[in-house]
Amino acid sequence: DPYVLTILLSSLGLGTVLTFASSHWLLAWMGLEINTLAIIPIMAQQHHPRAIEATTKYFLTQATAAAMILFASTTNAWLMGEWEIHQLSHPLATTTVMLALALKLGLAPVHFWLPEVLQGLELTTGLILSTWQKLAPFALMIQVTPTINSPLLVAIGLLSTLVGGWGGLNQTQLRKILAYSSIAHLGWMVLILQFAPSLTLLSLSLYIIMTSSAFLTLKTNNALTINTLATSWTKSPTLAALAALVLLSLGGLPPLSGFMPKWLILQELTKQGLPLSATLAAMTALLSLYFYLRLCYALTLTIYPNTLTATAPWRLNFTMITLPLSIITILALGLLPLTPAVTAM
């Protein structure tokens, strides 16, 4: 029903904006709860056991994280007498909030729900979960970062980049691969969060653009596994070629847009006297790059060496609106020349 969908999407936007605008923990918690409750009917609209299972897992993890945030803020108010988000100062409260936000975002070591949940959803809902649902927790994380222990953030960031690269190596389902890609990208953002929050926002913006392009491409091709991805060149050779470039951009290869945040983050880590962390992050990026290259190989260079159970697709005219995909793909591929302007800002 379009009316119900409009209410749910409006509530989704309202929850995120409420969290953005709040300086009080209770308001922020309310925003996160509205956000969670609004997306659950959208996730469960496919009456399929996998979708219901994914929705249940998502609800339980998000409810746990919200309860942890409420517990931490109440503890801080009890011990320190402050409800303001910026005044979070007790070590127990700051650590609990950090772990709760990591659980909300799907950062390692509390990432196990994300690939399973994303695998049970259709691609449009998966796109909302991978992009819009990250904004509210990230807004809170940026606000509480100054009070959080620096080694904890660096450890969570490095572990997420490692898990995101390693977890995606053995996958054949594209939604799980994109989930592990999401974990790795979020790890890069958390790694630099304490030293340069502006770089975190830049990385988040580019991550949203590149992930949106990848999800919309897969939706246009109706591809859910590597096997079906291998037949997408028969539907649209141009889109298949551009999809390979978008995947390489996600991997962070120059001269594509995805190289910009990785380059600036490694530069900033080196300036902050953390060359070992920068080296480890760069090496874990190679793991992610491997499975992106594997997808590119299946997409453009070969017919995948498996028997396809699907019927061969015809090259028909698209009935979908492709303008958003076109704009996002151009942004996902061509923003690297703007790096000097971004660094100047």
mmCIF file of C-alpha atoms in Angstrom:
data_model
loop_
_atom_site.group_PDB
_atom_site.id
_atom_site.type_symbol
_atom_site.label_atom_id
_atom_site.label_comp_id
_atom_site.label_asym_id
_atom_site.label_seq_id
_atom_site.Cartn_x
_atom_site.Cartn_y
_atom_site.Cartn_z
ATOM 1 C CA ASP A 1 0.000 0.000 0.000
ATOM 2 C CA PRO A 2 1.609 3.331 -1.050
ATOM 3 C CA TYR A 3 0.130 5.157 1.966
ATOM 4 C CA VAL A 4 1.666 2.697 4.432
ATOM 5 C CA LEU A 5 4.995 2.826 2.576
ATOM 6 C CA THR A 6 4.939 6.639 2.695
ATOM 7 C CA ILE A 7 4.350 6.591 6.468
ATOM 8 C CA LEU A 8 7.143 4.062 7.001
ATOM 9 C CA LEU A 9 9.673 5.970 4.862
ATOM 10 C CA SER A 10 8.711 9.253 6.554
ATOM 11 C CA SER A 11 9.235 7.630 9.970
ATOM 12 C CA LEU A 12 12.578 6.325 8.755
ATOM 13 C CA GLY A 13 13.632 9.854 7.852
ATOM 14 C CA LEU A 14 12.155 11.300 11.043
ATOM 15 C CA GLY A 15 14.077 8.894 13.287
ATOM 16 C CA THR A 16 17.413 9.733 11.659
ATOM 17 C CA VAL A 17 16.787 13.502 11.695
ATOM 18 C CA LEU A 18 15.686 13.333 15.357
ATOM 19 C CA THR A 19 18.967 11.622 16.269
ATOM 20 C CA PHE A 20 20.920 14.212 14.232
ATOM 21 C CA ALA A 21 19.210 17.116 16.014
ATOM 22 C CA SER A 22 19.320 15.793 19.579
ATOM 23 C CA SER A 23 21.793 16.768 22.272
ATOM 24 C CA HIS A 24 20.041 14.675 24.966
ATOM 25 C CA TRP A 25 20.527 10.904 25.200
ATOM 26 C CA LEU A 26 16.817 10.125 25.563
ATOM 27 C CA LEU A 27 15.942 12.006 22.359
ATOM 28 C CA ALA A 28 18.758 10.280 20.482
ATOM 29 C CA TRP A 29 17.544 6.905 21.761
ATOM 30 C CA MET A 30 13.986 7.714 20.658
ATOM 31 C CA GLY A 31 15.265 8.585 17.165
ATOM 32 C CA LEU A 32 17.121 5.262 16.904
ATOM 33 C CA GLU A 33 14.033 3.342 18.047
ATOM 34 C CA ILE A 34 11.733 5.096 15.534
ATOM 35 C CA ASN A 35 14.293 4.299 12.847
ATOM 36 C CA THR A 36 14.415 0.604 13.767
ATOM 37 C CA LEU A 37 10.641 0.183 14.073
ATOM 38 C CA ALA A 38 10.057 1.927 10.718
ATOM 39 C CA ILE A 39 12.349 -0.347 8.693
ATOM 40 C CA ILE A 40 11.114 -3.645 10.182
ATOM 41 C CA PRO A 41 7.820 -3.804 8.155
ATOM 42 C CA ILE A 42 9.788 -2.842 5.010
ATOM 43 C CA MET A 43 12.200 -5.736 5.648
ATOM 44 C CA ALA A 44 9.383 -8.230 6.316
ATOM 45 C CA GLN A 45 7.195 -7.272 3.323
ATOM 46 C CA GLN A 46 8.415 -10.340 1.399
ATOM 47 C CA HIS A 47 6.499 -13.162 3.075
ATOM 48 C CA HIS A 48 9.448 -15.503 2.887
ATOM 49 C CA PRO A 49 11.107 -17.473 5.727
ATOM 50 C CA ARG A 50 14.532 -15.909 4.993
ATOM 51 C CA ALA A 51 13.112 -12.381 5.098
ATOM 52 C CA ILE A 52 11.272 -13.042 8.372
ATOM 53 C CA GLU A 53 14.407 -14.606 9.868
ATOM 54 C CA ALA A 54 16.517 -11.618 8.787
ATOM 55 C CA THR A 55 13.951 -9.192 10.239
ATOM 56 C CA THR A 56 13.895 -11.042 13.572
ATOM 57 C CA LYS A 57 17.711 -11.063 13.802
ATOM 58 C CA TYR A 58 17.850 -7.379 12.938
ATOM 59 C CA PHE A 59 15.215 -6.473 15.530
ATOM 60 C CA LEU A 60 16.982 -8.413 18.296
ATOM 61 C CA THR A 61 20.410 -6.886 17.608
ATOM 62 C CA GLN A 62 19.081 -3.349 17.290
ATOM 63 C CA ALA A 63 16.967 -3.707 20.450
ATOM 64 C CA THR A 64 20.032 -4.985 22.341
ATOM 65 C CA ALA A 65 22.131 -2.043 21.132
ATOM 66 C CA ALA A 66 19.392 0.462 22.030
ATOM 67 C CA ALA A 67 19.102 -1.066 25.524
ATOM 68 C CA MET A 68 22.882 -0.776 25.957
ATOM 69 C CA ILE A 69 22.757 2.917 24.928
ATOM 70 C CA LEU A 70 19.945 3.558 27.418
ATOM 71 C CA PHE A 71 21.860 1.725 30.150
ATOM 72 C CA ALA A 72 25.073 3.658 29.455
ATOM 73 C CA SER A 73 23.361 7.064 29.366
ATOM 74 C CA THR A 74 21.438 6.306 32.585
ATOM 75 C CA THR A 75 24.696 5.165 34.249
ATOM 76 C CA ASN A 76 26.405 8.385 33.174
ATOM 77 C CA ALA A 77 23.485 10.490 34.478
ATOM 78 C CA TRP A 78 23.523 8.596 37.781
ATOM 79 C CA LEU A 79 27.290 8.796 38.352
ATOM 80 C CA MET A 80 28.130 12.153 36.722
ATOM 81 C CA GLY A 81 24.769 13.980 36.760
ATOM 82 C CA GLU A 82 24.764 14.678 32.974
ATOM 83 C CA TRP A 83 22.278 13.655 30.250
ATOM 84 C CA GLU A 84 23.992 15.630 27.447
ATOM 85 C CA ILE A 85 25.589 13.592 24.645
ATOM 86 C CA HIS A 86 28.751 15.746 24.734
ATOM 87 C CA GLN A 87 29.108 15.287 28.512
ATOM 88 C CA LEU A 88 29.527 11.511 28.407
ATOM 89 C CA SER A 89 32.563 11.173 30.662
ATOM 90 C CA HIS A 90 32.442 8.027 32.806
ATOM 91 C CA PRO A 91 34.700 5.227 31.397
ATOM 92 C CA LEU A 92 32.015 2.529 31.853
ATOM 93 C CA ALA A 93 29.422 4.637 29.992
ATOM 94 C CA THR A 94 31.766 5.597 27.118
ATOM 95 C CA THR A 95 32.916 2.003 26.509
ATOM 96 C CA THR A 96 29.338 0.660 26.654
ATOM 97 C CA VAL A 97 28.098 3.318 24.213
ATOM 98 C CA MET A 98 30.971 2.575 21.831
ATOM 99 C CA LEU A 99 30.174 -1.158 21.818
ATOM 100 C CA ALA A 100 26.442 -0.442 21.402
ATOM 101 C CA LEU A 101 27.073 1.820 18.383
ATOM 102 C CA ALA A 102 29.475 -0.778 16.940
ATOM 103 C CA LEU A 103 26.668 -3.349 17.268
ATOM 104 C CA LYS A 104 24.206 -0.980 15.558
ATOM 105 C CA LEU A 105 26.615 -0.370 12.658
ATOM 106 C CA GLY A 106 27.851 -3.975 12.337
ATOM 107 C CA LEU A 107 31.505 -3.325 13.204
ATOM 108 C CA ALA A 108 33.779 -6.214 14.216
ATOM 109 C CA PRO A 109 33.783 -8.031 16.626
ATOM 110 C CA VAL A 110 29.959 -7.593 16.838
ATOM 111 C CA HIS A 111 29.367 -7.878 13.088
ATOM 112 C CA PHE A 112 27.949 -11.408 12.813
ATOM 113 C CA TRP A 113 24.339 -10.299 12.258
ATOM 114 C CA LEU A 114 25.011 -8.074 9.230
ATOM 115 C CA PRO A 115 25.826 -10.636 6.458
ATOM 116 C CA GLU A 116 22.985 -12.928 7.601
ATOM 117 C CA VAL A 117 20.443 -10.105 7.710
ATOM 118 C CA LEU A 118 21.482 -8.611 4.367
ATOM 119 C CA GLN A 119 21.333 -12.043 2.715
ATOM 120 C CA GLY A 120 17.647 -12.396 3.641
ATOM 121 C CA LEU A 121 16.551 -9.046 2.168
ATOM 122 C CA GLU A 122 15.776 -7.890 -1.347
ATOM 123 C CA LEU A 123 18.288 -5.499 -2.887
ATOM 124 C CA THR A 124 16.361 -2.244 -2.373
ATOM 125 C CA THR A 125 15.860 -2.901 1.338
ATOM 126 C CA GLY A 126 19.484 -4.036 1.577
ATOM 127 C CA LEU A 127 20.526 -0.706 0.067
ATOM 128 C CA ILE A 128 18.573 1.220 2.753
ATOM 129 C CA LEU A 129 20.112 -0.965 5.472
ATOM 130 C CA SER A 130 23.649 -0.471 4.130
ATOM 131 C CA THR A 131 23.435 3.312 3.654
ATOM 132 C CA TRP A 132 20.652 5.275 5.383
ATOM 133 C CA GLN A 133 20.625 3.116 8.543
ATOM 134 C CA LYS A 134 24.321 3.900 9.158
ATOM 135 C CA LEU A 135 23.784 7.676 9.418
ATOM 136 C CA ALA A 136 22.167 8.002 12.861
ATOM 137 C CA PRO A 137 24.645 5.746 14.751
ATOM 138 C CA PHE A 138 27.550 7.498 12.999
ATOM 139 C CA ALA A 139 26.222 10.913 14.058
ATOM 140 C CA LEU A 140 26.253 9.729 17.686
ATOM 141 C CA MET A 141 29.672 8.124 17.310
ATOM 142 C CA ILE A 142 31.199 11.357 15.975
ATOM 143 C CA GLN A 143 29.758 13.271 18.951
ATOM 144 C CA VAL A 144 31.072 10.874 21.632
ATOM 145 C CA THR A 145 34.467 10.209 19.970
ATOM 146 C CA PRO A 146 36.473 12.803 22.006
ATOM 147 C CA THR A 147 35.705 10.914 25.239
ATOM 148 C CA ILE A 148 36.441 7.410 23.894
ATOM 149 C CA ASN A 149 39.732 5.591 24.407
ATOM 150 C CA SER A 150 41.855 6.036 21.254
ATOM 151 C CA PRO A 151 43.400 2.495 21.172
ATOM 152 C CA LEU A 152 39.873 1.007 21.367
ATOM 153 C CA LEU A 153 38.775 2.887 18.220
ATOM 154 C CA VAL A 154 41.949 1.944 16.311
ATOM 155 C CA ALA A 155 41.577 -1.720 17.357
ATOM 156 C CA ILE A 156 37.898 -1.857 16.284
ATOM 157 C CA GLY A 157 38.771 -0.144 12.978
ATOM 158 C CA LEU A 158 41.648 -2.506 12.127
ATOM 159 C CA LEU A 159 39.679 -5.599 13.178
ATOM 160 C CA SER A 160 36.728 -4.498 10.998
ATOM 161 C CA THR A 161 38.935 -3.967 7.927
ATOM 162 C CA LEU A 162 40.486 -7.410 8.489
ATOM 163 C CA VAL A 163 37.159 -9.215 9.069
ATOM 164 C CA GLY A 164 35.540 -7.394 6.140
ATOM 165 C CA GLY A 165 38.326 -8.487 3.801
ATOM 166 C CA TRP A 166 38.671 -12.014 5.106
ATOM 167 C CA GLY A 167 34.965 -12.777 5.412
ATOM 168 C CA GLY A 168 34.196 -11.899 1.802
ATOM 169 C CA LEU A 169 36.821 -14.202 0.268
ATOM 170 C CA ASN A 170 34.815 -17.417 0.309
ATOM 171 C CA GLN A 171 31.357 -16.044 -0.555
ATOM 172 C CA THR A 172 29.291 -16.695 -3.669
ATOM 173 C CA GLN A 173 26.235 -14.653 -2.636
ATOM 174 C CA LEU A 174 26.535 -11.034 -3.764
ATOM 175 C CA ARG A 175 24.563 -9.617 -0.829
ATOM 176 C CA LYS A 176 26.929 -11.269 1.659
ATOM 177 C CA ILE A 177 29.923 -9.950 -0.276
ATOM 178 C CA LEU A 178 28.467 -6.429 -0.092
ATOM 179 C CA ALA A 179 27.844 -6.906 3.654
ATOM 180 C CA TYR A 180 31.514 -7.758 4.263
ATOM 181 C CA SER A 181 32.486 -4.855 2.009
ATOM 182 C CA SER A 182 30.351 -2.622 4.247
ATOM 183 C CA ILE A 183 32.130 -3.906 7.393
ATOM 184 C CA ALA A 184 35.542 -3.164 5.843
ATOM 185 C CA HIS A 185 34.574 0.365 4.766
ATOM 186 C CA LEU A 186 33.113 1.146 8.198
ATOM 187 C CA GLY A 187 36.385 -0.053 9.715
ATOM 188 C CA TRP A 188 38.302 2.538 7.663
ATOM 189 C CA MET A 189 35.930 5.267 8.876
ATOM 190 C CA VAL A 190 36.271 4.313 12.557
ATOM 191 C CA LEU A 191 40.055 4.042 12.204
ATOM 192 C CA ILE A 192 40.399 7.745 11.369
ATOM 193 C CA LEU A 193 37.432 8.999 13.428
ATOM 194 C CA GLN A 194 39.416 10.346 16.383
ATOM 195 C CA PHE A 195 42.129 12.031 14.326
ATOM 196 C CA ALA A 196 40.132 13.608 11.469
ATOM 197 C CA PRO A 197 36.298 13.440 11.725
ATOM 198 C CA SER A 198 36.013 15.341 8.422
ATOM 199 C CA LEU A 199 37.757 12.419 6.671
ATOM 200 C CA THR A 200 35.241 10.038 8.244
ATOM 201 C CA LEU A 201 32.390 12.090 6.768
ATOM 202 C CA LEU A 202 34.108 12.120 3.355
ATOM 203 C CA SER A 203 34.587 8.331 3.505
ATOM 204 C CA LEU A 204 30.949 7.830 4.560
ATOM 205 C CA SER A 205 29.682 10.006 1.687
ATOM 206 C CA LEU A 206 31.760 8.154 -0.918
ATOM 207 C CA TYR A 207 30.866 4.778 0.624
ATOM 208 C CA ILE A 208 27.144 5.618 0.282
ATOM 209 C CA ILE A 209 27.606 6.695 -3.362
ATOM 210 C CA MET A 210 29.616 3.584 -4.341
ATOM 211 C CA THR A 211 27.407 1.126 -2.440
ATOM 212 C CA SER A 212 24.245 2.667 -3.927
ATOM 213 C CA SER A 213 25.730 2.281 -7.402
ATOM 214 C CA ALA A 214 26.640 -1.375 -6.717
ATOM 215 C CA PHE A 215 23.188 -2.266 -5.314
ATOM 216 C CA LEU A 216 21.288 -0.487 -8.121
ATOM 217 C CA THR A 217 23.462 -2.204 -10.732
ATOM 218 C CA LEU A 218 22.718 -5.627 -9.225
ATOM 219 C CA LYS A 219 19.009 -4.767 -9.060
ATOM 220 C CA THR A 220 18.990 -3.690 -12.709
ATOM 221 C CA ASN A 221 20.697 -6.958 -13.703
ATOM 222 C CA ASN A 222 18.573 -8.974 -11.239
ATOM 223 C CA ALA A 223 21.753 -10.712 -10.023
ATOM 224 C CA LEU A 224 22.031 -12.294 -6.567
ATOM 225 C CA THR A 225 24.932 -14.756 -7.020
ATOM 226 C CA ILE A 226 28.224 -14.725 -8.897
ATOM 227 C CA ASN A 227 26.758 -17.268 -11.355
ATOM 228 C CA THR A 228 23.903 -14.984 -12.394
ATOM 229 C CA LEU A 229 26.274 -11.996 -12.432
ATOM 230 C CA ALA A 230 28.248 -13.818 -15.132
ATOM 231 C CA THR A 231 25.284 -13.661 -17.532
ATOM 232 C CA SER A 232 24.605 -9.948 -17.049
ATOM 233 C CA TRP A 233 26.725 -8.937 -20.066
ATOM 234 C CA THR A 234 24.010 -10.361 -22.336
ATOM 235 C CA LYS A 235 21.468 -7.927 -20.866
ATOM 236 C CA SER A 236 23.556 -4.768 -20.995
ATOM 237 C CA PRO A 237 27.243 -4.842 -21.999
ATOM 238 C CA THR A 238 27.704 -1.155 -21.075
ATOM 239 C CA LEU A 239 26.285 -1.655 -17.597
ATOM 240 C CA ALA A 240 28.454 -4.754 -17.099
ATOM 241 C CA ALA A 241 31.592 -2.774 -17.959
ATOM 242 C CA LEU A 242 30.595 0.102 -15.658
ATOM 243 C CA ALA A 243 29.704 -2.350 -12.859
ATOM 244 C CA ALA A 244 33.238 -3.750 -12.989
ATOM 245 C CA LEU A 245 34.635 -0.222 -12.614
ATOM 246 C CA VAL A 246 32.283 0.480 -9.669
ATOM 247 C CA LEU A 247 33.536 -2.691 -7.937
ATOM 248 C CA LEU A 248 37.147 -1.602 -8.480
ATOM 249 C CA SER A 249 36.230 1.807 -7.073
ATOM 250 C CA LEU A 250 34.844 0.052 -3.969
ATOM 251 C CA GLY A 251 38.186 -1.742 -3.764
ATOM 252 C CA GLY A 252 39.976 1.617 -3.744
ATOM 253 C CA LEU A 253 41.943 1.482 -6.992
ATOM 254 C CA PRO A 254 43.170 4.704 -8.626
ATOM 255 C CA PRO A 255 42.081 6.618 -10.712
ATOM 256 C CA LEU A 256 38.562 5.933 -9.357
ATOM 257 C CA SER A 257 36.689 7.766 -6.588
ATOM 258 C CA GLY A 258 37.205 5.019 -3.992
ATOM 259 C CA PHE A 259 40.945 5.690 -3.928
ATOM 260 C CA MET A 260 40.468 9.191 -2.464
ATOM 261 C CA PRO A 261 39.351 8.309 1.109
ATOM 262 C CA LYS A 262 41.885 5.477 1.465
ATOM 263 C CA TRP A 263 44.718 7.717 0.266
ATOM 264 C CA LEU A 264 43.797 10.576 2.625
ATOM 265 C CA ILE A 265 43.237 8.227 5.591
ATOM 266 C CA LEU A 266 46.616 6.517 5.160
ATOM 267 C CA GLN A 267 48.264 9.940 4.843
ATOM 268 C CA GLU A 268 46.579 11.177 8.049
ATOM 269 C CA LEU A 269 47.479 8.018 10.004
ATOM 270 C CA THR A 270 51.124 8.464 9.005
ATOM 271 C CA LYS A 271 51.029 12.116 10.100
ATOM 272 C CA GLN A 272 49.598 11.041 13.486
ATOM 273 C CA GLY A 273 52.568 8.734 14.091
ATOM 274 C CA LEU A 274 50.729 5.474 13.373
ATOM 275 C CA PRO A 275 52.639 3.987 10.413
ATOM 276 C CA LEU A 276 52.041 0.408 11.639
ATOM 277 C CA SER A 277 48.247 0.920 11.716
ATOM 278 C CA ALA A 278 48.401 2.495 8.234
ATOM 279 C CA THR A 279 50.401 -0.485 6.900
ATOM 280 C CA LEU A 280 48.005 -3.036 8.421
ATOM 281 C CA ALA A 281 44.976 -1.161 7.030
ATOM 282 C CA ALA A 282 46.546 -1.031 3.548
ATOM 283 C CA MET A 283 47.300 -4.769 3.668
ATOM 284 C CA THR A 284 43.756 -5.652 4.742
ATOM 285 C CA ALA A 285 42.485 -3.551 1.805
ATOM 286 C CA LEU A 286 44.231 -6.072 -0.480
ATOM 287 C CA LEU A 287 41.957 -8.818 0.883
ATOM 288 C CA SER A 288 38.884 -6.800 -0.083
ATOM 289 C CA LEU A 289 40.406 -6.006 -3.463
ATOM 290 C CA TYR A 290 40.784 -9.727 -4.156
ATOM 291 C CA PHE A 291 37.071 -10.495 -3.954
ATOM 292 C CA TYR A 292 36.182 -7.357 -5.949
ATOM 293 C CA LEU A 293 38.568 -8.555 -8.671
ATOM 294 C CA ARG A 294 36.925 -11.976 -8.477
ATOM 295 C CA LEU A 295 33.549 -10.354 -9.174
ATOM 296 C CA CYS A 296 35.053 -8.318 -12.037
ATOM 297 C CA TYR A 297 36.503 -11.496 -13.533
ATOM 298 C CA ALA A 298 33.121 -13.218 -13.401
ATOM 299 C CA LEU A 299 31.384 -10.111 -14.733
ATOM 300 C CA THR A 300 33.492 -9.132 -17.729
ATOM 301 C CA LEU A 301 36.250 -11.584 -18.640
ATOM 302 C CA THR A 302 34.587 -14.959 -18.747
ATOM 303 C CA ILE A 303 31.440 -16.984 -18.617
ATOM 304 C CA TYR A 304 31.648 -18.395 -15.111
ATOM 305 C CA PRO A 305 32.799 -22.059 -15.158
ATOM 306 C CA ASN A 306 29.644 -23.506 -13.602
ATOM 307 C CA THR A 307 26.474 -24.960 -15.041
ATOM 308 C CA LEU A 308 23.853 -22.221 -14.909
ATOM 309 C CA THR A 309 20.391 -23.324 -13.857
ATOM 310 C CA ALA A 310 18.907 -19.978 -14.903
ATOM 311 C CA THR A 311 17.571 -19.420 -18.394
ATOM 312 C CA ALA A 312 19.706 -17.232 -20.633
ATOM 313 C CA PRO A 313 18.480 -13.638 -20.363
ATOM 314 C CA TRP A 314 17.325 -11.707 -23.412
ATOM 315 C CA ARG A 315 18.614 -8.262 -24.173
ATOM 316 C CA LEU A 316 15.356 -6.394 -23.701
ATOM 317 C CA ASN A 317 14.613 -2.715 -23.195
ATOM 318 C CA PHE A 318 14.736 -1.635 -19.551
ATOM 319 C CA THR A 319 11.498 -0.636 -17.904
ATOM 320 C CA MET A 320 13.280 0.646 -14.780
ATOM 321 C CA ILE A 321 14.241 4.286 -14.272
ATOM 322 C CA THR A 322 18.007 4.375 -14.825
ATOM 323 C CA LEU A 323 18.721 8.088 -14.240
ATOM 324 C CA PRO A 324 19.620 7.669 -10.506
ATOM 325 C CA LEU A 325 21.918 4.760 -11.406
ATOM 326 C CA SER A 326 23.606 6.842 -14.114
ATOM 327 C CA ILE A 327 24.266 9.827 -11.820
ATOM 328 C CA ILE A 328 25.517 7.699 -8.902
ATOM 329 C CA THR A 329 27.778 5.623 -11.177
ATOM 330 C CA ILE A 330 29.390 8.783 -12.612
ATOM 331 C CA LEU A 331 30.029 10.022 -9.055
ATOM 332 C CA ALA A 332 31.370 6.602 -7.990
ATOM 333 C CA LEU A 333 33.924 6.652 -10.802
ATOM 334 C CA GLY A 334 34.993 10.239 -11.395
ATOM 335 C CA LEU A 335 35.488 12.181 -8.154
ATOM 336 C CA LEU A 336 39.232 11.590 -7.675
ATOM 337 C CA PRO A 337 40.293 14.791 -9.544
ATOM 338 C CA LEU A 338 38.423 16.792 -6.875
ATOM 339 C CA THR A 339 40.839 15.611 -4.158
ATOM 340 C CA PRO A 340 42.771 18.933 -3.951
ATOM 341 C CA ALA A 341 39.496 20.839 -3.506
ATOM 342 C CA VAL A 342 38.352 18.378 -0.808
ATOM 343 C CA THR A 343 41.626 18.646 1.113
ATOM 344 C CA ALA A 344 41.480 22.452 0.876
ATOM 345 C CA MET A 345 37.981 22.423 2.411
#
